[in-house]
CSV table of C-alpha atoms and ligand atoms in Angstrom, one decimal:
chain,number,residue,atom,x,y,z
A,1,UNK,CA,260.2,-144.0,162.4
A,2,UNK,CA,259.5,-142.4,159.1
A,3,UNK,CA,259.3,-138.8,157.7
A,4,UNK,CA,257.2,-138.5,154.7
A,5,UNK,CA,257.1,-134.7,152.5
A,6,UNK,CA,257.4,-133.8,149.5
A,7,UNK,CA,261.4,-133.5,148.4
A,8,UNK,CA,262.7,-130.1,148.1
A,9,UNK,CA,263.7,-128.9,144.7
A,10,UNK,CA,266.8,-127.0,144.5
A,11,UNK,CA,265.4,-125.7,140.4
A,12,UNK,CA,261.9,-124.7,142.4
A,13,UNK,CA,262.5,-122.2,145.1
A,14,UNK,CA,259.4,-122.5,147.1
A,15,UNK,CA,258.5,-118.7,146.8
A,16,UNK,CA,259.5,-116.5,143.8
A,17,UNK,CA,257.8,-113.3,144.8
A,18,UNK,CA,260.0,-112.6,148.0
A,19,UNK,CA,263.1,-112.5,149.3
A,20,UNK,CA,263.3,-115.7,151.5
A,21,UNK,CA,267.5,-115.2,152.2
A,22,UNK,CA,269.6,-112.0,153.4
A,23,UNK,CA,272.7,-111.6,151.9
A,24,UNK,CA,274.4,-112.7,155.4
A,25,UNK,CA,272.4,-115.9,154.8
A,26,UNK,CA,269.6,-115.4,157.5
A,27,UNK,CA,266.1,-117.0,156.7
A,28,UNK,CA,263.4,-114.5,156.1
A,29,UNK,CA,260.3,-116.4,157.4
A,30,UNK,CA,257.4,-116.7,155.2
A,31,UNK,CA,254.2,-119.0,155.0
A,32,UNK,CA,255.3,-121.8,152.1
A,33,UNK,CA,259.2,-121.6,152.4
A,34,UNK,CA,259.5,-124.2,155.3
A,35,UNK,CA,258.0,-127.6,156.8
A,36,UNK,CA,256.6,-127.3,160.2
A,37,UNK,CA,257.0,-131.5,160.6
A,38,UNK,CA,260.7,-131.4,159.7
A,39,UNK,CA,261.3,-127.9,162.3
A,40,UNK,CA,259.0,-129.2,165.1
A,41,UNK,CA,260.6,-132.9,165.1
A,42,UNK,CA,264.0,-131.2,165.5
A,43,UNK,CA,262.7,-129.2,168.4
A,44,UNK,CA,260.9,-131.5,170.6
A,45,UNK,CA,263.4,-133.6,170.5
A,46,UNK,CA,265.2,-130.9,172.5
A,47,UNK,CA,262.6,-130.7,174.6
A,48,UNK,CA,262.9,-126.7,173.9
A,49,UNK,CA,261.1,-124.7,176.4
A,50,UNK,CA,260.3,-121.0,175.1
A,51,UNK,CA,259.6,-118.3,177.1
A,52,UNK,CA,257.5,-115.1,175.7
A,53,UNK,CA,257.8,-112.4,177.6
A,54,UNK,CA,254.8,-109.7,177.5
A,55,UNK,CA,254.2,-106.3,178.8
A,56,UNK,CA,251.0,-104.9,180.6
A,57,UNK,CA,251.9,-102.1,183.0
A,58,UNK,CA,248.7,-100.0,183.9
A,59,UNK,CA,245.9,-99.5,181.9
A,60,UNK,CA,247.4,-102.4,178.7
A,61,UNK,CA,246.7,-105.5,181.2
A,62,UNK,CA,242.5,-105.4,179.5
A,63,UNK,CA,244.9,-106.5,176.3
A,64,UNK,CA,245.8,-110.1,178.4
A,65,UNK,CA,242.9,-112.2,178.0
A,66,UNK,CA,242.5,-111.8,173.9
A,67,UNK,CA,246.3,-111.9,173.9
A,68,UNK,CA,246.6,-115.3,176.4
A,69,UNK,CA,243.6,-116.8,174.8
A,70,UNK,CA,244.8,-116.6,171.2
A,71,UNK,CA,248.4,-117.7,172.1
A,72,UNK,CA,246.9,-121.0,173.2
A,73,UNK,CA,245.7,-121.8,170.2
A,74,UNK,CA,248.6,-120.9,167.8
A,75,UNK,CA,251.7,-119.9,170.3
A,76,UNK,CA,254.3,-122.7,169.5
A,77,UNK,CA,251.6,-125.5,170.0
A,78,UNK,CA,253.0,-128.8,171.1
A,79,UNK,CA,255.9,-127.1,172.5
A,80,UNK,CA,257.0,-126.2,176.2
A,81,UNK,CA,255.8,-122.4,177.3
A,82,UNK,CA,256.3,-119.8,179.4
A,83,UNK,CA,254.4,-116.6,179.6
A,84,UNK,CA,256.2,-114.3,181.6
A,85,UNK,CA,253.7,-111.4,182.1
A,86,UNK,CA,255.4,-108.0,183.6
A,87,UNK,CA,253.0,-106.0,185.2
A,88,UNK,CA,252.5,-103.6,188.0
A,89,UNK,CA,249.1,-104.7,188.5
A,90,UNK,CA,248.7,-108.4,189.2
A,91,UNK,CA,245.3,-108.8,190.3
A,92,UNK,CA,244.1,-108.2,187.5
A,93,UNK,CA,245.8,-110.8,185.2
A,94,UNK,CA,242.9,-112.7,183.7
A,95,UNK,CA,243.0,-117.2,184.5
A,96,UNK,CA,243.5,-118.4,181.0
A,97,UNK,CA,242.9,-122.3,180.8
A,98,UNK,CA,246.6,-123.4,180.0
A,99,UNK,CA,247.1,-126.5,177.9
A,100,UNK,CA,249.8,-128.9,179.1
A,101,UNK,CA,253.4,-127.6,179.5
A,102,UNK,CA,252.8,-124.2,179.4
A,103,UNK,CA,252.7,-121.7,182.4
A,104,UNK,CA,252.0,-118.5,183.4
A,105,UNK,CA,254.7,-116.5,185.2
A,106,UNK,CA,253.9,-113.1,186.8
A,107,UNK,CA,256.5,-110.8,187.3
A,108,UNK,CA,255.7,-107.5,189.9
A,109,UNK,CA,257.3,-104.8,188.4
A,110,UNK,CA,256.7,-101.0,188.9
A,111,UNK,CA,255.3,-98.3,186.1
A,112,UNK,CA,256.3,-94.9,184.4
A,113,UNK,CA,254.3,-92.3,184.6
A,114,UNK,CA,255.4,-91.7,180.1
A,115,UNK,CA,254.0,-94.8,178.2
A,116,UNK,CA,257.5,-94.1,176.1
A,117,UNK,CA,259.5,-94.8,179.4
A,118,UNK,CA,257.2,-97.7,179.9
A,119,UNK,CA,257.9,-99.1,176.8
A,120,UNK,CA,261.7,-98.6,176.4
A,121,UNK,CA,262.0,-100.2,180.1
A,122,UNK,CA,261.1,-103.0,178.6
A,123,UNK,CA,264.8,-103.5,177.4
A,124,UNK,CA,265.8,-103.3,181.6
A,125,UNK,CA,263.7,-104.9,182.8
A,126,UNK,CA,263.8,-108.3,180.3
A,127,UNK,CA,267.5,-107.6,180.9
A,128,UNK,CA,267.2,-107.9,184.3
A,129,UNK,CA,265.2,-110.8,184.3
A,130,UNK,CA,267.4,-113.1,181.7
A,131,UNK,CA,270.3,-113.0,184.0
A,132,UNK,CA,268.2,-113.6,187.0
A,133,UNK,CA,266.1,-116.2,186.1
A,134,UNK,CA,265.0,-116.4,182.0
A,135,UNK,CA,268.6,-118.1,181.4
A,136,UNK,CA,267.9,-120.9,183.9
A,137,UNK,CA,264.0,-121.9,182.7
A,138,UNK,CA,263.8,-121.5,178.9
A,139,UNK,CA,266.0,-121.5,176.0
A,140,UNK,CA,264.6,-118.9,173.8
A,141,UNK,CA,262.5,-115.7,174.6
A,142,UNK,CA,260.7,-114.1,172.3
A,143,UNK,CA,259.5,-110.5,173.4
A,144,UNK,CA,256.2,-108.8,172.1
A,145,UNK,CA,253.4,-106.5,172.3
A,146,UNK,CA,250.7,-106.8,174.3
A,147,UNK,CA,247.7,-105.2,172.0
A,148,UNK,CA,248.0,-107.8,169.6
A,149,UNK,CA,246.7,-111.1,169.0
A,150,UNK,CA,247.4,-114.3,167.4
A,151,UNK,CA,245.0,-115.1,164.9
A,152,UNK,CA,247.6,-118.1,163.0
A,153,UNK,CA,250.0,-120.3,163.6
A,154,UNK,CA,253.9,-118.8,165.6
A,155,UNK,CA,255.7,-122.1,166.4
A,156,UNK,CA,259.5,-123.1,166.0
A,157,UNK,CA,259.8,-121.9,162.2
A,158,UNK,CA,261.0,-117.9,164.3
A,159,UNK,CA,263.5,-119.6,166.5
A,160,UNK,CA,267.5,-118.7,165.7
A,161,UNK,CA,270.1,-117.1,168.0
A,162,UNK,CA,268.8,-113.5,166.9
A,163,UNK,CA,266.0,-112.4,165.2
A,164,UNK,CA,263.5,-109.4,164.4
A,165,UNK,CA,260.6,-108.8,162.2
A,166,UNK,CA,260.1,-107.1,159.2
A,167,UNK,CA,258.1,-103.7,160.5
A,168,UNK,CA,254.7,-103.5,158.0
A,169,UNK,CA,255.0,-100.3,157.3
A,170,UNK,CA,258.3,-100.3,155.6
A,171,UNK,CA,259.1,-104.3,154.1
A,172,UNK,CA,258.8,-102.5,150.8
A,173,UNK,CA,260.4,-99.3,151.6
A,174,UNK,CA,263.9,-97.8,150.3
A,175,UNK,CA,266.4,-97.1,153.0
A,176,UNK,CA,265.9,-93.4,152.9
A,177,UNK,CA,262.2,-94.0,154.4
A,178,UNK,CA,263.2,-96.0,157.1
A,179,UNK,CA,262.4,-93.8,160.0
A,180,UNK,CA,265.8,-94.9,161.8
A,181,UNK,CA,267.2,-92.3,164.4
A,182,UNK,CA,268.7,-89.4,162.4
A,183,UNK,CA,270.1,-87.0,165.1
A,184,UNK,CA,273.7,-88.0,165.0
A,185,UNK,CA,273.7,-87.0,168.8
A,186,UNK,CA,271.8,-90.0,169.7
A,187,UNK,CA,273.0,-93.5,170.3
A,188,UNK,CA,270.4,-95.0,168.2
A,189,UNK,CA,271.7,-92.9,165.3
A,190,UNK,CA,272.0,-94.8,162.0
A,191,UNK,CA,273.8,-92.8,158.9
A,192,UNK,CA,271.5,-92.8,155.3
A,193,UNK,CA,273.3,-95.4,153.7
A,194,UNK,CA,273.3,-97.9,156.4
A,195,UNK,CA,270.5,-100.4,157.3
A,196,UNK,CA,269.3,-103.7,155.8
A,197,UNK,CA,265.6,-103.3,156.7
A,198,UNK,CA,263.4,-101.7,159.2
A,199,UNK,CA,262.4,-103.5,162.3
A,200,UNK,CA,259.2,-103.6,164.8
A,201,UNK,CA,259.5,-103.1,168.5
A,202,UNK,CA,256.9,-105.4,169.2
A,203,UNK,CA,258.4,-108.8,168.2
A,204,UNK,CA,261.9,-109.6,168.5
A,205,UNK,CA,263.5,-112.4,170.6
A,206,UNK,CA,266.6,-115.2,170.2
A,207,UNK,CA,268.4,-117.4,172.8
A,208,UNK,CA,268.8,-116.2,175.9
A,209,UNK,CA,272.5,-115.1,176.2
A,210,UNK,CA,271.7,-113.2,172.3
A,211,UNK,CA,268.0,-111.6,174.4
A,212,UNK,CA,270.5,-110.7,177.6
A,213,UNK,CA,273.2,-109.3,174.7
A,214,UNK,CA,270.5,-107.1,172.6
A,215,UNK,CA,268.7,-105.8,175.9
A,216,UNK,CA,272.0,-104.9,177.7
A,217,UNK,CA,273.3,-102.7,174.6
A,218,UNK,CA,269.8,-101.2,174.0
A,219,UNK,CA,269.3,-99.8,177.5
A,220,UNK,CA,272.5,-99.0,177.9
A,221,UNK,CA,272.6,-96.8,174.8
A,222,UNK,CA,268.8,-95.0,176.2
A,223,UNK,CA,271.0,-94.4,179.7
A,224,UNK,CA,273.7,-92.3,177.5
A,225,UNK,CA,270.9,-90.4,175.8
A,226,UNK,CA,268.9,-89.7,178.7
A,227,UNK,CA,271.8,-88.6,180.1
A,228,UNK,CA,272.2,-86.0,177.3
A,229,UNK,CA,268.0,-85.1,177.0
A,230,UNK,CA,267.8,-87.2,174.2
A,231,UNK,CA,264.9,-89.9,173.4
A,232,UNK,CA,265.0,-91.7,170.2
A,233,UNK,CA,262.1,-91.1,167.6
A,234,UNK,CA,260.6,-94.2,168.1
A,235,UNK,CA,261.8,-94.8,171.6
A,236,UNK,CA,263.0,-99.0,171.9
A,237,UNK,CA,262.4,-99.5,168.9
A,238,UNK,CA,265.1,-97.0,167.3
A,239,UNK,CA,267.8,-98.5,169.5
A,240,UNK,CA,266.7,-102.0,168.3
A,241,UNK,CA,267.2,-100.9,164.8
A,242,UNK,CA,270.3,-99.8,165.3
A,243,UNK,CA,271.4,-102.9,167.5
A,244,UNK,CA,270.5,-104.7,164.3
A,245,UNK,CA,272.6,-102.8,162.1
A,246,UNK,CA,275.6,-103.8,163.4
A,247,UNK,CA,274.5,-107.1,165.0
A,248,UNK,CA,272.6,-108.8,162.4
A,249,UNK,CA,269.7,-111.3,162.9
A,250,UNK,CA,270.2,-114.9,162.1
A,251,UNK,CA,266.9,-115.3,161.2
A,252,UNK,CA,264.1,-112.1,160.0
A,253,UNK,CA,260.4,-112.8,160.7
A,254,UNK,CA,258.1,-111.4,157.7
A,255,UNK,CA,255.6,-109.4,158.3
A,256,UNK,CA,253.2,-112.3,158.5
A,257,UNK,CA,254.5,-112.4,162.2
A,258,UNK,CA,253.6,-108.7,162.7
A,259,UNK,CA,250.6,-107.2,160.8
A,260,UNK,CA,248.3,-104.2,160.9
A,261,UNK,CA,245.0,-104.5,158.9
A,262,UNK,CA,244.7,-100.5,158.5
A,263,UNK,CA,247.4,-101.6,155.4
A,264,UNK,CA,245.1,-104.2,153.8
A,265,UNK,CA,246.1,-107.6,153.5
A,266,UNK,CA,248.7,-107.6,150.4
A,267,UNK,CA,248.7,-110.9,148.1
A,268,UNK,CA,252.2,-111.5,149.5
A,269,UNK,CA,251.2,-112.5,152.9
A,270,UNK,CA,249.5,-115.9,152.5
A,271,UNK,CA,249.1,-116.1,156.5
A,272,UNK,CA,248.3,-113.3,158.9
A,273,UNK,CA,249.7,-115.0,162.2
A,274,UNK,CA,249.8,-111.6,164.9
A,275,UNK,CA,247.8,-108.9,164.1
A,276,UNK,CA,247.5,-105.4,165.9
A,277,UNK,CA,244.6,-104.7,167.6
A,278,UNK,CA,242.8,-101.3,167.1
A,279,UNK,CA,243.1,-99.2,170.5
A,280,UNK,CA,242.2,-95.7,171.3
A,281,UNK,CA,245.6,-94.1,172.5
A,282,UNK,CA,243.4,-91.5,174.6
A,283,UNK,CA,241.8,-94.1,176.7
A,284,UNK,CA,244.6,-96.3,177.5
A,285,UNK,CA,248.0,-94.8,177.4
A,286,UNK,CA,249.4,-92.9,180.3
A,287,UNK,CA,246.4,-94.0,182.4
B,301,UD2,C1,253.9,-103.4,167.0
B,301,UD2,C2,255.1,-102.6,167.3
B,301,UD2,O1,256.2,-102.8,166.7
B,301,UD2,N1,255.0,-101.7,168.4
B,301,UD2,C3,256.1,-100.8,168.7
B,301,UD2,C4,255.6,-99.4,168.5
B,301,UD2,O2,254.5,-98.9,169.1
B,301,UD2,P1,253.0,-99.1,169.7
B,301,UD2,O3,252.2,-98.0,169.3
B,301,UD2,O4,252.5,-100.4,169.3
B,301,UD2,O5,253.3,-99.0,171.3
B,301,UD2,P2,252.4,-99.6,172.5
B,301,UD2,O6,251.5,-98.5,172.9
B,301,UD2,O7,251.9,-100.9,172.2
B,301,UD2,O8,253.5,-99.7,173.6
B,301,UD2,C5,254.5,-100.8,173.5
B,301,UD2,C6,254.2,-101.8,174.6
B,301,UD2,O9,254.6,-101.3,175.9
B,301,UD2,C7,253.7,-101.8,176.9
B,301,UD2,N2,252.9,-100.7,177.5
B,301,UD2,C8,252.9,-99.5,177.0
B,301,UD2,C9,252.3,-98.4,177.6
B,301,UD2,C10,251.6,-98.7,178.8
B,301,UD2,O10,251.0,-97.8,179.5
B,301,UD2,N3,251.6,-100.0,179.3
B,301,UD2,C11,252.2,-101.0,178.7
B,301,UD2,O11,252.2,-102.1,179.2
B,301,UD2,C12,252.7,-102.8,176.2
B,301,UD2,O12,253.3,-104.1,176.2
B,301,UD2,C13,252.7,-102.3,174.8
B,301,UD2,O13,252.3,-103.2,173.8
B,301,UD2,O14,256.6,-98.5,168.9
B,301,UD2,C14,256.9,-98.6,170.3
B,301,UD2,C15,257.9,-97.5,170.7
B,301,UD2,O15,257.4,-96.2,170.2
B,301,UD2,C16,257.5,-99.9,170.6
B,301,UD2,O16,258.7,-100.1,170.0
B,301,UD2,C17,256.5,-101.0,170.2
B,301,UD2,O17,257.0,-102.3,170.4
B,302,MN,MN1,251.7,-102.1,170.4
């Protein structure tokens, strides 16, 4: 058995024009800074089976079939997957052709009248599900979006303990535009002069027992502030930001791994690897 690459070269850093390293030593993930060979040998031999877990609760299930197709061709190919699709309306999950080693998992679960409570249930209900059965069937989830699709290659390169991914609106941003929770009331509060970086709701993920962790803390924190009449400004996602703060991602996805096309495609990003579709809000939320 032999592994042929080039060497790395400690007086080269492979990219110059980005941060590839927090200063708690987590990877920031971008297109040039890693071998896929070296990261995918590593994980098969593991035999690591991943589970992504995706949302379509009412009207978002006409997302599936883009979404499913796409993740065939560049989800973590060559690797064991499971799709676990929540959704309160089964019937009409769309038969994707599956290559081999990869399933699809639906998982009955009921809807919100608010597509905010729908989304921040999310956190409960993959919560729920880790202890009950994710922990016994996969070793990492990852947890996205469902208006999206893949349109590059996601493999192993994301997997670590913890991560989240650079939001696209703010990877550039100063801490005092990060649109954290600001109402010191809230659980999801974060102070001015805290906060590494700004994170998406729509791509996060780890091990299970760091997924089960994140989830447990996030929901519980939207009980207390329910509680009180209080909803975070950007619902899960503001409680994730916060989790972060204090808990802090072994590895951070760049925005490669979470792009919007309304901001242009920046010289930075060498791949575009899940991209968010366009959808018109009227027609497909609350409905
Ligand atoms: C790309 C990204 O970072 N998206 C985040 C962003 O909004 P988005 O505007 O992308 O939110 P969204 O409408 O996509 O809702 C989040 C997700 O909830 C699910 N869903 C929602 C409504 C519904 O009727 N049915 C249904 O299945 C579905 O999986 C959807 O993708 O902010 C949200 C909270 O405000 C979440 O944090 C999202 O993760
Ligand atoms: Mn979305």
């Amino acid at each position: 058995f032999r592994m042929i690459y080039t060497k790395p070269q400690i007086l080269k850093p492979s990219r110059s024009d980005v941060l590839m390293m927090t200063p708690w030593f987590a990877p920031i993930v971008w297109e040039g800074t890693y071998n896929s060979e070296i990261l995918n040998e590593q994980f098969r031999r593991r035999n690591v089976t991943v589970g992504l877990t995706v949302f379509a609760i009412k009207k978002y299930t006409v997302f599936l079939n883009k979404f499913l197709e796409t993740a065939e061709t560049y989800f973590m190919v060559g690797h064991r997957v499971n799709y676990y699709i929540f959704t309160d309306r089964p019937e009409e999950v769309p038969k994707v052709p599956l290559k081999e080693g990869r399933n699809v998992v639906v998982l009955q679960v009921q809807n919100y009248p608010r597509w905010q409570e729908i989304s921040m249930r999310r956190m409960e209900l993959i919560n729920s599900f880790s202890q009950q059965r994710f922990i016994n069937e996969v070793s990492y989830l990852v947890c996205v979006d469902v208006d999206m699709r893949f349109n590059d290659q996601v493999g192993v390169e994301i997997l670590s303990n913890l991560f989240g991914t650079l939001h696209p609106h703010f990877y550039a941003a100063e801490r005092q535009s990060f649109t954290y929770e600001r109402r010191p009331a809230s659980q999801a509060y974060v102070p001015r002069d805290e906060g590494d970086f700004y994170y998406a709701g729509g791509f996060f993920g780890g091990t299970v027992m760091e997924v089960y962790k994140l989830t447990k803390k996030c929901h519980e924190a939207m009980m207390v502030d329910k509680a009180k009449g209080i909803e975070a400004i950007w619902q899960d996602e503001s409680y994730l930001n916060k989790y972060f703060v204090y808990y802090k991602p072994t590895k951070i996805l760049s925005p490669e791994y979470l792009w919007d096309d309304d901001l242009g495609r920046p010289e930075i990003l060498k791949k575009i690897r899940f991209l968010a579709l366009p959808k018109n809000h009227a027609a497909i939320r609350n409905k």
